[in-house]
mmCIF file of C-alpha atoms in Angstrom:
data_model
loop_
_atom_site.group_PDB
_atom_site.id
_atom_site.type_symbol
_atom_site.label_atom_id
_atom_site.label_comp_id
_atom_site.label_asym_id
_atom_site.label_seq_id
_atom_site.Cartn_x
_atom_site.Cartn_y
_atom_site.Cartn_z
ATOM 1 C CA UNK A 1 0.000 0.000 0.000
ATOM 2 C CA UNK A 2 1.017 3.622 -1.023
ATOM 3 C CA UNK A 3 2.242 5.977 1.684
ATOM 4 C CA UNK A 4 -0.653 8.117 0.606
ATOM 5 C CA UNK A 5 -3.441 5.085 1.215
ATOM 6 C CA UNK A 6 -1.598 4.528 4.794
ATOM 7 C CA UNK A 7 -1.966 8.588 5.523
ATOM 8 C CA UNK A 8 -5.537 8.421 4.370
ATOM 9 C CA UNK A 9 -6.409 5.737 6.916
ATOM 10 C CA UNK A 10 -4.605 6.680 9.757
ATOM 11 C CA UNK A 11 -5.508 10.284 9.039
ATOM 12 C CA UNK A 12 -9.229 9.144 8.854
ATOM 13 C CA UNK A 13 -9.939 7.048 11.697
ATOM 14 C CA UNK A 14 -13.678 6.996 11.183
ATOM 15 C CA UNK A 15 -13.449 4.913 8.186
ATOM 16 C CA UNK A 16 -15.722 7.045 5.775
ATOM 17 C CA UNK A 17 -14.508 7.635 2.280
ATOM 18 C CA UNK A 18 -16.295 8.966 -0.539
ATOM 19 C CA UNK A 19 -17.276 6.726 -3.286
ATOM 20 C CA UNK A 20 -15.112 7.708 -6.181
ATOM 21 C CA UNK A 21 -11.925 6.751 -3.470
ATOM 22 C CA UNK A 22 -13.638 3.354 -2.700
ATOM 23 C CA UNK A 23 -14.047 2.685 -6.086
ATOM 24 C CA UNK A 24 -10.222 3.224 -6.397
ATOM 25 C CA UNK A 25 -9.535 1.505 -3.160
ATOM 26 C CA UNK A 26 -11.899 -1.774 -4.066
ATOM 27 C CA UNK A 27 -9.414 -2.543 -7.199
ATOM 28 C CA UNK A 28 -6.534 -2.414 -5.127
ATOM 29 C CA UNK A 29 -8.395 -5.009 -2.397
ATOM 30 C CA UNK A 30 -9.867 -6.951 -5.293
ATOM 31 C CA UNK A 31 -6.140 -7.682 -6.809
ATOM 32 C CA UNK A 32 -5.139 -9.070 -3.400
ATOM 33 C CA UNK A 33 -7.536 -10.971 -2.713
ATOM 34 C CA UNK A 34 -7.323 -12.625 -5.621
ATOM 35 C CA UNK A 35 -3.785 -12.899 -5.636
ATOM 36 C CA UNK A 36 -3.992 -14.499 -2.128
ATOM 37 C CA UNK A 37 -6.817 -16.822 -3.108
ATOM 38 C CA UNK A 38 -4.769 -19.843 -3.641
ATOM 39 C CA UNK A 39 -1.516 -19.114 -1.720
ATOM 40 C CA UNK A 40 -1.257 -22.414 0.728
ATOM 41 C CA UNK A 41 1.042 -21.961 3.877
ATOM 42 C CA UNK A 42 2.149 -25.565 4.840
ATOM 43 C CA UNK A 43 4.274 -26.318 7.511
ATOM 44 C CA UNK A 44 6.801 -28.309 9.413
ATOM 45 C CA UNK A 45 8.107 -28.031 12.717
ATOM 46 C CA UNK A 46 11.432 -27.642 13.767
ATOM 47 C CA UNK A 47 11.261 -26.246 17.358
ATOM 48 C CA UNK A 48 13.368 -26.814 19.886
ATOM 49 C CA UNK A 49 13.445 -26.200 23.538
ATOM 50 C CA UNK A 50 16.232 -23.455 23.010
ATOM 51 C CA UNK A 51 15.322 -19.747 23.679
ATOM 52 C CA UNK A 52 17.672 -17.188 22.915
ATOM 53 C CA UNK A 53 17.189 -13.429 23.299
ATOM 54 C CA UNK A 54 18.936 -12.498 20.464
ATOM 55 C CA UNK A 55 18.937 -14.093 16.205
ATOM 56 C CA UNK A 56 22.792 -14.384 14.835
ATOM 57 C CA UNK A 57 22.046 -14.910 11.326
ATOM 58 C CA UNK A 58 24.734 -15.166 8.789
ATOM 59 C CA UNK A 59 24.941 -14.833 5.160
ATOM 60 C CA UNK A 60 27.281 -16.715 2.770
ATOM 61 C CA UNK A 61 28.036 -15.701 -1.019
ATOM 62 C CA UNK A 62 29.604 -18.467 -3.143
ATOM 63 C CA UNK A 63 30.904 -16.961 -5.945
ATOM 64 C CA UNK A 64 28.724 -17.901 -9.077
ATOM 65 C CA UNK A 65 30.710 -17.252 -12.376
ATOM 66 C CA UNK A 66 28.513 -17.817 -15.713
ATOM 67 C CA UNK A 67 30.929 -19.833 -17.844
ATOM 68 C CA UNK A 68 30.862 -22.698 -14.968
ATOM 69 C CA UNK A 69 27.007 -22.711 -15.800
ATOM 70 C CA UNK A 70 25.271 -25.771 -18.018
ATOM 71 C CA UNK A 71 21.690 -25.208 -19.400
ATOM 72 C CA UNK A 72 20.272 -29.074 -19.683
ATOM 73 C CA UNK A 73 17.029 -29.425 -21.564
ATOM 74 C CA UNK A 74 14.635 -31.251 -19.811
ATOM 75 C CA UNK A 75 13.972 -35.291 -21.413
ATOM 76 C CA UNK A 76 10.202 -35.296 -20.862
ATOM 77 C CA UNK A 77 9.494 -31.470 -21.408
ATOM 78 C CA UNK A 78 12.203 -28.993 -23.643
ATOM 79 C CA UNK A 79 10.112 -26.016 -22.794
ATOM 80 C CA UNK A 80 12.486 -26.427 -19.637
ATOM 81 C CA UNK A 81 15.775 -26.179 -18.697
ATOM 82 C CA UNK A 82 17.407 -26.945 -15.628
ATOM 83 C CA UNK A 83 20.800 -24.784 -15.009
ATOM 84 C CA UNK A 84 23.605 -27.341 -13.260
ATOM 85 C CA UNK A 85 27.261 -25.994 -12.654
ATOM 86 C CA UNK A 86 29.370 -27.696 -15.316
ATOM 87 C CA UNK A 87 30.742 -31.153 -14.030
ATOM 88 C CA UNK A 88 34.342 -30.493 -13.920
ATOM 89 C CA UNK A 89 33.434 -27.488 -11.390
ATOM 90 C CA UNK A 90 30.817 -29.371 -9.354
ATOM 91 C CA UNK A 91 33.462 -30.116 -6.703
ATOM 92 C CA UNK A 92 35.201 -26.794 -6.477
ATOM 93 C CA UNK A 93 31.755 -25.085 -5.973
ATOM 94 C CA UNK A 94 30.633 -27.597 -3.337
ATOM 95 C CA UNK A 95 34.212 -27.470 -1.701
ATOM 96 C CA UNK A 96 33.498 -23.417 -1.611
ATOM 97 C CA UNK A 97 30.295 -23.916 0.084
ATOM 98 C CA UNK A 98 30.958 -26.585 2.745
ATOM 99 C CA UNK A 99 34.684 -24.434 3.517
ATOM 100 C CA UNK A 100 32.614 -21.371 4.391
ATOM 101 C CA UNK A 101 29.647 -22.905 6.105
ATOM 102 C CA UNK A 102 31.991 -24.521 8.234
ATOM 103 C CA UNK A 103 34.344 -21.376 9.592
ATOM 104 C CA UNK A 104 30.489 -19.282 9.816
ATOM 105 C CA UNK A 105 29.870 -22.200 12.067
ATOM 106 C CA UNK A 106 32.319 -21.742 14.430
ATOM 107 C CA UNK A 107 30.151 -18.477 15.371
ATOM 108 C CA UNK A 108 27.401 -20.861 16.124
ATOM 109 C CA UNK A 109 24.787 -18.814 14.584
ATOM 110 C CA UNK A 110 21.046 -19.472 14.704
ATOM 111 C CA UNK A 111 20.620 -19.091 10.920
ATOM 112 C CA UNK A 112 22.482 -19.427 7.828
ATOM 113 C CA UNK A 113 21.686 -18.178 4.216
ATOM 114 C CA UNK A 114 23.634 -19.019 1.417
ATOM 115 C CA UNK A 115 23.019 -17.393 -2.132
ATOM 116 C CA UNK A 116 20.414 -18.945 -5.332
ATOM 117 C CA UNK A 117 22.263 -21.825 -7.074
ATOM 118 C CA UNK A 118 24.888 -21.534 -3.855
ATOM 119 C CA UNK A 119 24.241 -25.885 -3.423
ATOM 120 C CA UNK A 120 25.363 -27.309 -6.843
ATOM 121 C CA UNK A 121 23.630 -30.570 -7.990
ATOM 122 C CA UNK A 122 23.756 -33.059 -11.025
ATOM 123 C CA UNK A 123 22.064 -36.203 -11.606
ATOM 124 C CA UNK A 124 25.049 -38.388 -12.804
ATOM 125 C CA UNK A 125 26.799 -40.481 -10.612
ATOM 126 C CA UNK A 126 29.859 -38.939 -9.950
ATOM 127 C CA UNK A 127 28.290 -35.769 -9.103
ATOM 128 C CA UNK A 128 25.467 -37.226 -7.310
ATOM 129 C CA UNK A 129 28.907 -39.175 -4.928
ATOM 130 C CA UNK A 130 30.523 -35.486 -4.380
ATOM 131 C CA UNK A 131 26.318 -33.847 -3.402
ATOM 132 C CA UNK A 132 25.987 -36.970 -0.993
ATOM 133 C CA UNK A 133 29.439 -36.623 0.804
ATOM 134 C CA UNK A 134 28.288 -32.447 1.072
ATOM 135 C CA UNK A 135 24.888 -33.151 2.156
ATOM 136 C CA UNK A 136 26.096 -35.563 5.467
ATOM 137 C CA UNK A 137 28.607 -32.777 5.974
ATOM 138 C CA UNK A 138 25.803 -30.020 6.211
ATOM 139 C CA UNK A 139 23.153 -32.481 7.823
ATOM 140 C CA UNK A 140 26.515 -33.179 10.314
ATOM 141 C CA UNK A 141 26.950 -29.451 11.144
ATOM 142 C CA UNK A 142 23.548 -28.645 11.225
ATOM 143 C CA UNK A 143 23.054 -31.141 14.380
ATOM 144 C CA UNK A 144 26.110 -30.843 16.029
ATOM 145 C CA UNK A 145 26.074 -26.841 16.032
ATOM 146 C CA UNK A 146 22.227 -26.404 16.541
ATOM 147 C CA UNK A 147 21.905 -24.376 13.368
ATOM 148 C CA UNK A 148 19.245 -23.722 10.792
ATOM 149 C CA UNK A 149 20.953 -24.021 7.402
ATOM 150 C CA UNK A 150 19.255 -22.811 3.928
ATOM 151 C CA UNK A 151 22.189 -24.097 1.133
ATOM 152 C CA UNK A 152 21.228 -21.868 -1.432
ATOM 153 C CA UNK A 153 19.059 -23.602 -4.220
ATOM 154 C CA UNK A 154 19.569 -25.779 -7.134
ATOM 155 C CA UNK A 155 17.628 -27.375 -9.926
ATOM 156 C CA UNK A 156 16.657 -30.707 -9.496
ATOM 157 C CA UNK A 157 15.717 -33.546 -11.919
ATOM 158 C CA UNK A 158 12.288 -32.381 -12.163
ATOM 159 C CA UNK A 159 13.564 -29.039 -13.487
ATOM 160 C CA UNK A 160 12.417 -27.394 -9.584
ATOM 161 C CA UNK A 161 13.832 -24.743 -8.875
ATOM 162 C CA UNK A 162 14.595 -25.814 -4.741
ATOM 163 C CA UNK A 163 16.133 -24.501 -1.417
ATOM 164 C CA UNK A 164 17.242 -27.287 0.948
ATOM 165 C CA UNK A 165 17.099 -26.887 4.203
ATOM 166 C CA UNK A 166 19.010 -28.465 6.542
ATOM 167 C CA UNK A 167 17.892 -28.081 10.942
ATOM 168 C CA UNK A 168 19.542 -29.358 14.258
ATOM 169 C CA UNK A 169 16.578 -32.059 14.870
ATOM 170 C CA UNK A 170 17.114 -34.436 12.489
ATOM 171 C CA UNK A 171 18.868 -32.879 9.301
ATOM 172 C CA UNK A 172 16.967 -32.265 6.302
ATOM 173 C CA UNK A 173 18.188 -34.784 3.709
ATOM 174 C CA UNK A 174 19.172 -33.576 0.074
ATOM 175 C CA UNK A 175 15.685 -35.316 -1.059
ATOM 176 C CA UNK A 176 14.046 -33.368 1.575
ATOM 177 C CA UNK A 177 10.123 -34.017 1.418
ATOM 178 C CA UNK A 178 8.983 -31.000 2.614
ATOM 179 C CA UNK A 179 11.576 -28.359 0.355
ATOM 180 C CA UNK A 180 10.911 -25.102 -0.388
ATOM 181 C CA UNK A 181 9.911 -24.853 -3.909
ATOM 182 C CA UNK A 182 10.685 -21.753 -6.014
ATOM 183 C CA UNK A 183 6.611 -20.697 -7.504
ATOM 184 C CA UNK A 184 8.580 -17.916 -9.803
ATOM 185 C CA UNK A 185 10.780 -18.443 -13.493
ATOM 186 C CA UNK A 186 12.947 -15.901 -14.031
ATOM 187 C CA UNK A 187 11.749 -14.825 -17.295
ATOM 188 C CA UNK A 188 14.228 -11.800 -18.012
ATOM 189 C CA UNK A 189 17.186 -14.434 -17.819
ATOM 190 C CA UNK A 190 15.257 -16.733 -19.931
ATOM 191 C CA UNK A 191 14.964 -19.633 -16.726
ATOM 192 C CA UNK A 192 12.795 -22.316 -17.539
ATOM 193 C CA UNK A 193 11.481 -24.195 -14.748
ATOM 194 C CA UNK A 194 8.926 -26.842 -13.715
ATOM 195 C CA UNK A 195 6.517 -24.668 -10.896
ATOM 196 C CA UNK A 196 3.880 -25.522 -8.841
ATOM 197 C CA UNK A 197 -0.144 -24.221 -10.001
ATOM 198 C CA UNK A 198 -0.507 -24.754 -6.295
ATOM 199 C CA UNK A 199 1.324 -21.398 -5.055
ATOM 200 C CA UNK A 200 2.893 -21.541 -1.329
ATOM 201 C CA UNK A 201 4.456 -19.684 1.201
ATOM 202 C CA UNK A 202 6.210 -22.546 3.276
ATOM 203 C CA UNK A 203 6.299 -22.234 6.989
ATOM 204 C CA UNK A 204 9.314 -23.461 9.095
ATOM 205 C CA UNK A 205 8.330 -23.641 12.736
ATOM 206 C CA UNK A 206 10.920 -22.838 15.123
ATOM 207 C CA UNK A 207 11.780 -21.228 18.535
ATOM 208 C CA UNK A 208 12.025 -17.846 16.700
ATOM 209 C CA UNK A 209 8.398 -18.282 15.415
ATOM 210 C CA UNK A 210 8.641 -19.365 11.698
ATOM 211 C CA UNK A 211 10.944 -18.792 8.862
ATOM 212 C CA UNK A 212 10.311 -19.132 5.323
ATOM 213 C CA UNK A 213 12.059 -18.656 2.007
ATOM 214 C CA UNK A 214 11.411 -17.089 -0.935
ATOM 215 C CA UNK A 215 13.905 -17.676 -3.758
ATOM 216 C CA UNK A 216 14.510 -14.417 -6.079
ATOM 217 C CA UNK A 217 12.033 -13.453 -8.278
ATOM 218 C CA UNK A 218 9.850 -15.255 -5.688
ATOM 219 C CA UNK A 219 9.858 -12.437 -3.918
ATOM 220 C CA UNK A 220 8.473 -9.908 -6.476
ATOM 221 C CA UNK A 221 5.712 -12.577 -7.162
ATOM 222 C CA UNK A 222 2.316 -10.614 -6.078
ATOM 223 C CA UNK A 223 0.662 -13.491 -4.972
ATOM 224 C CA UNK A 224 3.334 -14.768 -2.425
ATOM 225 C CA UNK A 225 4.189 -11.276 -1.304
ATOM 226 C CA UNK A 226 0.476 -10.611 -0.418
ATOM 227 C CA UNK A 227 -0.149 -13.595 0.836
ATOM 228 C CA UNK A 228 2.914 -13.184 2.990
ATOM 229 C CA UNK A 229 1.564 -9.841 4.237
ATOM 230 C CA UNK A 230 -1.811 -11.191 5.318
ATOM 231 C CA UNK A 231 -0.307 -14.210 6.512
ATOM 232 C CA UNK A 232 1.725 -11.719 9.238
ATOM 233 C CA UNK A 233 -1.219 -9.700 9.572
ATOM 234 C CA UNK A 234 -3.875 -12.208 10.725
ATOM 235 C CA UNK A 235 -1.008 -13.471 13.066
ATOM 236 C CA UNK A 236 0.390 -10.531 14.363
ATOM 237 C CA UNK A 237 0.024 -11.421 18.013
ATOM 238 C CA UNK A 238 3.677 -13.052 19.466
ATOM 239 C CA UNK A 239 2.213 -14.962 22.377
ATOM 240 C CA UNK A 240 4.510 -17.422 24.905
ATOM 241 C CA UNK A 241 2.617 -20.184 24.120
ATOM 242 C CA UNK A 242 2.225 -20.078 20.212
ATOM 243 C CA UNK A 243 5.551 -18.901 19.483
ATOM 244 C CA UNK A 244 5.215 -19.859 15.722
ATOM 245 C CA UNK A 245 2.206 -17.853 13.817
ATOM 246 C CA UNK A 246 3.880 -15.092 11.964
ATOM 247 C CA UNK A 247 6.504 -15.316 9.914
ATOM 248 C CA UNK A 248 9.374 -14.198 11.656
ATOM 249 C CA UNK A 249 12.264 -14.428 9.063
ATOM 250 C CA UNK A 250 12.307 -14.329 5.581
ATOM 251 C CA UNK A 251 15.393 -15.660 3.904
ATOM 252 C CA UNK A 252 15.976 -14.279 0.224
ATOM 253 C CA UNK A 253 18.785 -16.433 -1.732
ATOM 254 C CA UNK A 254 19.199 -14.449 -4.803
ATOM 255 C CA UNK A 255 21.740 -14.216 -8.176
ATOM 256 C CA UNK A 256 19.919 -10.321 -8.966
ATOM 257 C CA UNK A 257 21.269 -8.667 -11.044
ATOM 258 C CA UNK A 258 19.197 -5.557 -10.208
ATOM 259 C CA UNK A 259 20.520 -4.848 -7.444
ATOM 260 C CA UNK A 260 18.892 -1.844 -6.195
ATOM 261 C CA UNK A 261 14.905 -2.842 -6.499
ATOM 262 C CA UNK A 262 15.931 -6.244 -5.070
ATOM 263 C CA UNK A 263 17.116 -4.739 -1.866
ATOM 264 C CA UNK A 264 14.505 -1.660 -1.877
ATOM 265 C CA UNK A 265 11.305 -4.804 -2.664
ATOM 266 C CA UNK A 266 12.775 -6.573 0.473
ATOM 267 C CA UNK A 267 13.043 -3.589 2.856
ATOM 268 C CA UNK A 268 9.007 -2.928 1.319
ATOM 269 C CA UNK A 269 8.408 -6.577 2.257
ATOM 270 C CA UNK A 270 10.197 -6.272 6.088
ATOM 271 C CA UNK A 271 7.975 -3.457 6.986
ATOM 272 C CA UNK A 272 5.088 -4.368 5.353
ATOM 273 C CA UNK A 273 5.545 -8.189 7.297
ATOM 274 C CA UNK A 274 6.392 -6.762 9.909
ATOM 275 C CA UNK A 275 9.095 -9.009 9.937
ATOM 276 C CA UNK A 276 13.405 -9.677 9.513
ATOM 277 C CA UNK A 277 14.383 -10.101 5.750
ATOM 278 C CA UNK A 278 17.827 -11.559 4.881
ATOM 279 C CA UNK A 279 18.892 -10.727 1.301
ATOM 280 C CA UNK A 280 21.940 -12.679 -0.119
ATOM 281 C CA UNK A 281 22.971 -12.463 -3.862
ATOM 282 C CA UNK A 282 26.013 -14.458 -5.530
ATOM 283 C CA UNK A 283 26.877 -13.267 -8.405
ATOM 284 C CA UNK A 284 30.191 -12.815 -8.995
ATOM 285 C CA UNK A 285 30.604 -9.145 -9.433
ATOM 286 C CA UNK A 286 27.549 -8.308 -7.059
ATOM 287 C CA UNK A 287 27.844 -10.236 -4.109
ATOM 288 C CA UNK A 288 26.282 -8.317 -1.081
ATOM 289 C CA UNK A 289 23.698 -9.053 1.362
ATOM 290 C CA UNK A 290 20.909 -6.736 3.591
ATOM 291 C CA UNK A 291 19.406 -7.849 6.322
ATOM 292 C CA UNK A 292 16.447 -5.423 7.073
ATOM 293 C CA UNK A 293 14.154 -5.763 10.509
ATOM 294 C CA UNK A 294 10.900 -4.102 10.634
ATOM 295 C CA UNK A 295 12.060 -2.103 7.189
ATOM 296 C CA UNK A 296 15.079 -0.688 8.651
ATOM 297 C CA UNK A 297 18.601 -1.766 7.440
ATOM 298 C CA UNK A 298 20.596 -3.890 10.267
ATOM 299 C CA UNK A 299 24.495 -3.169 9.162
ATOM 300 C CA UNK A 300 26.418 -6.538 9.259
ATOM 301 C CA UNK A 301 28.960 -7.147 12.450
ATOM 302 C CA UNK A 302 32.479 -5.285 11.972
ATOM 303 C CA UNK A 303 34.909 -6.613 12.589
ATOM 304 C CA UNK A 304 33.771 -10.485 12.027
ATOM 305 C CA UNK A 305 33.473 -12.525 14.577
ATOM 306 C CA UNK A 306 35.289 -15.210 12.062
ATOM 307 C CA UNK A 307 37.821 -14.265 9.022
ATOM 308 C CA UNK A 308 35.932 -15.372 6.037
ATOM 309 C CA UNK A 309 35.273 -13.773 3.021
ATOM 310 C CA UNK A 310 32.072 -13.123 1.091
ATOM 311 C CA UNK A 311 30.394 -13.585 4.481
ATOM 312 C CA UNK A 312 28.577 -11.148 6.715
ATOM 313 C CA UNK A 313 27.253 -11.745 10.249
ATOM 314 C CA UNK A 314 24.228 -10.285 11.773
ATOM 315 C CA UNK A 315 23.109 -9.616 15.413
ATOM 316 C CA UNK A 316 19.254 -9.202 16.342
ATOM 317 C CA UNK A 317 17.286 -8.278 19.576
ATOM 318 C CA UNK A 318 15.150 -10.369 19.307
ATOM 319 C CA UNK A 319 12.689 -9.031 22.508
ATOM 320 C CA UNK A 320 13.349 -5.299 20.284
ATOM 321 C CA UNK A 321 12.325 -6.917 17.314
ATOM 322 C CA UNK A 322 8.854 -8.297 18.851
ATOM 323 C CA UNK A 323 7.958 -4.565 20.239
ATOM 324 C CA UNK A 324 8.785 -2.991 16.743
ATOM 325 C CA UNK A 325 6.842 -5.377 14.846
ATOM 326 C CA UNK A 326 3.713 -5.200 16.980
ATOM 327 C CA UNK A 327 4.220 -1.125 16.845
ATOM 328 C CA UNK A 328 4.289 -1.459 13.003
ATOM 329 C CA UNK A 329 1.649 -4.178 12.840
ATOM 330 C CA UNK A 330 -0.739 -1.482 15.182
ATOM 331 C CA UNK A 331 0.110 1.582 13.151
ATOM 332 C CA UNK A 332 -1.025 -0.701 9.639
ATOM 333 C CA UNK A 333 -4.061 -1.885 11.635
ATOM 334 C CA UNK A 334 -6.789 0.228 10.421
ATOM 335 C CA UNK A 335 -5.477 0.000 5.944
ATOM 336 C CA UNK A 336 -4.897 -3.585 6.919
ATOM 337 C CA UNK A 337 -8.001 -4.591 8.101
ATOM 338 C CA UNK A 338 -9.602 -2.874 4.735
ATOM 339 C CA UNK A 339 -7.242 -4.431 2.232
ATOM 340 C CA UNK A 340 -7.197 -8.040 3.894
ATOM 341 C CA UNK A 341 -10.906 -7.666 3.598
ATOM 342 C CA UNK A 342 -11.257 -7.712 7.169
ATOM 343 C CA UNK A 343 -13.258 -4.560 7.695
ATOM 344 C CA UNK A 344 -16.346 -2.903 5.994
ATOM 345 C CA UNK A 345 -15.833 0.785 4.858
ATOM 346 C CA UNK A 346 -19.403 3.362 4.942
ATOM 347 C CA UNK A 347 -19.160 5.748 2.040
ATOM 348 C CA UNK A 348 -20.002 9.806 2.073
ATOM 349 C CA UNK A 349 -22.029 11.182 -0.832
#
């Protein structure tokens, strides 16, 4: 919603409107709700009796050069194509992701974000030898350092575009049933991918409330992002003993080239959650991340905690972040309750 719409409603706190700005207002709500119609939220849970007060989140960059990239037409369907890091690189780019994972663990953050195509994958079998030996690594770490991993993303052998996640309960294996499944192609690169008509915002349930992911252009998809927002919305009370309803943290592995309304859409989607967004892009001459809370930029730790490059750590209050978000949530109550189609509005004239 415009900062104009947001001034209007908390400017006119009677909730009368004349009809020609109703009118306006109704295609607005109409687009939403239909965009939202058929977003699903399932969910899995990964909590824990762990409570910290504060989120250490980190964000890992593996370097993603072009010429290691292979575009493999898909045998049932050549309307797709799965991209897969050439074979004779598959081991160096795994090698660069396990090597940083593992110093960022020594931290022992809560959460850790690598960047889109970060986890390389093939389907032959020498590749599928060097993803196996990576995935026990990762499932390994995971456990043993209480950490919430999301590797990146790949393409699988469907031609999905996927984010495995990996958790300290009982690993996430590399066939994970319950992935997070990228809804979005990325036309304006020309990707080709299988995607779901079912379109989801997947819940992870942890002591943190729940994460979720959204992989690139996911997160300019209208659909997800609204259905994100009234997800938050309808859940917007934190309370002790249902720890999990809004989306907390939303994790953004990216390869973006445009760089600046990537970072600006997830700072629009942090305040309009309410909630932490994590940004992390990979590309080789743009590798950055954000981490925004409640819409305002969070600057990453310096110095490091660890010596690693193309990795940034992140500190969060997490009792600060709760207060903000209900402030936030209470100051979009009365536009919210319109839009989500929560709230009648009487007309003047």
């Amino acid at each position: 919603m415009s900062n104009d719409a947001k001034s209007h409603y908390l400017k006119h706190t009677s909730d009368v409107i004349s009809p020609k700005e109703l009118r306006y207002l109704n295609i607005v709500r109409q687009m939403m709700l239909l965009n939202r119609k058929y977003v699903t939220y399932p969910k899995n849970s990964f909590i824990t009796p762990r409570r910290n007060n504060d989120i250490k989140l980190a964000s890992v960059s593996v370097e993603f050069l072009e010429q290691d990239i292979e575009k493999i037409p898909d045998d049932k369907n050549d309307s797709l194509i799965r991209y897969c890091i050439k074979r004779e690189r598959l081991q160096s780019y795994s090698d660069q992701l396990l090597e940083k994972i593992k110093i960022v663990a020594q931290w022992e953050p809560n959460f850790i974000c690598a960047n889109e195509f970060a986890f390389p994958f093939r389907t032959d079998k020498e590749s599928l030898r060097i993803l196996n030996k990576l995935n026990r690594a990762l499932v390994k770490i995971a456990k043993n350092k209480g950490i919430y991993i999301i590797a990146g993303s790949y393409h699988n052998e469907n031609c999905e575009g996927i984010s495995p996640i990996f958790h300290h309960g009982d690993g996430r294996r590399l066939y994970n049933p319950f992935p997070h499944q990228k809804a979005t192609s990325a036309i304006r690169v020309g990707e080709q991918i299988n995607i779901s008509y079912e379109r989801s915002v997947y819940l992870y349930e942890t002591e943190f409330g729940s994460f979720s992911v959204l992989i690139c252009s996911d997160s300019y998809d209208a659909s997800l992002v609204s259905g994100l927002l009234c997800h938050n919305y309808r859940n917007r009370k934190i309370e002790s003993g249902n720890p999990a309803d809004p989306v907390n943290i939303l994790f953004v592995p990216s390869l973006n080239d445009d760089k600046e309304d990537a970072i600006e859409g997830c700072k629009n989607i942090s305040l309009g959650a309410a909630n932490i967004v994590l940004f992390v892009n990979g590309l080789s001459y743009n590798k950055h991340s954000r981490l925004f809370v409640v819409g305002n930029q969070i600057l990453p730790m310096d110095p490091k905690p660890v010596d690693v490059e193309d990795v940034d750590f992140y500190q969060v209050d997490f009792n600060a972040y709760k207060k903000s978000r209900l402030d936030v949530v209470n100051d979009y109550s009365s536009s919210y309750r319109y839009m989500m189609g929560d709230k009648p509005v009487k007309t003047i004239g």
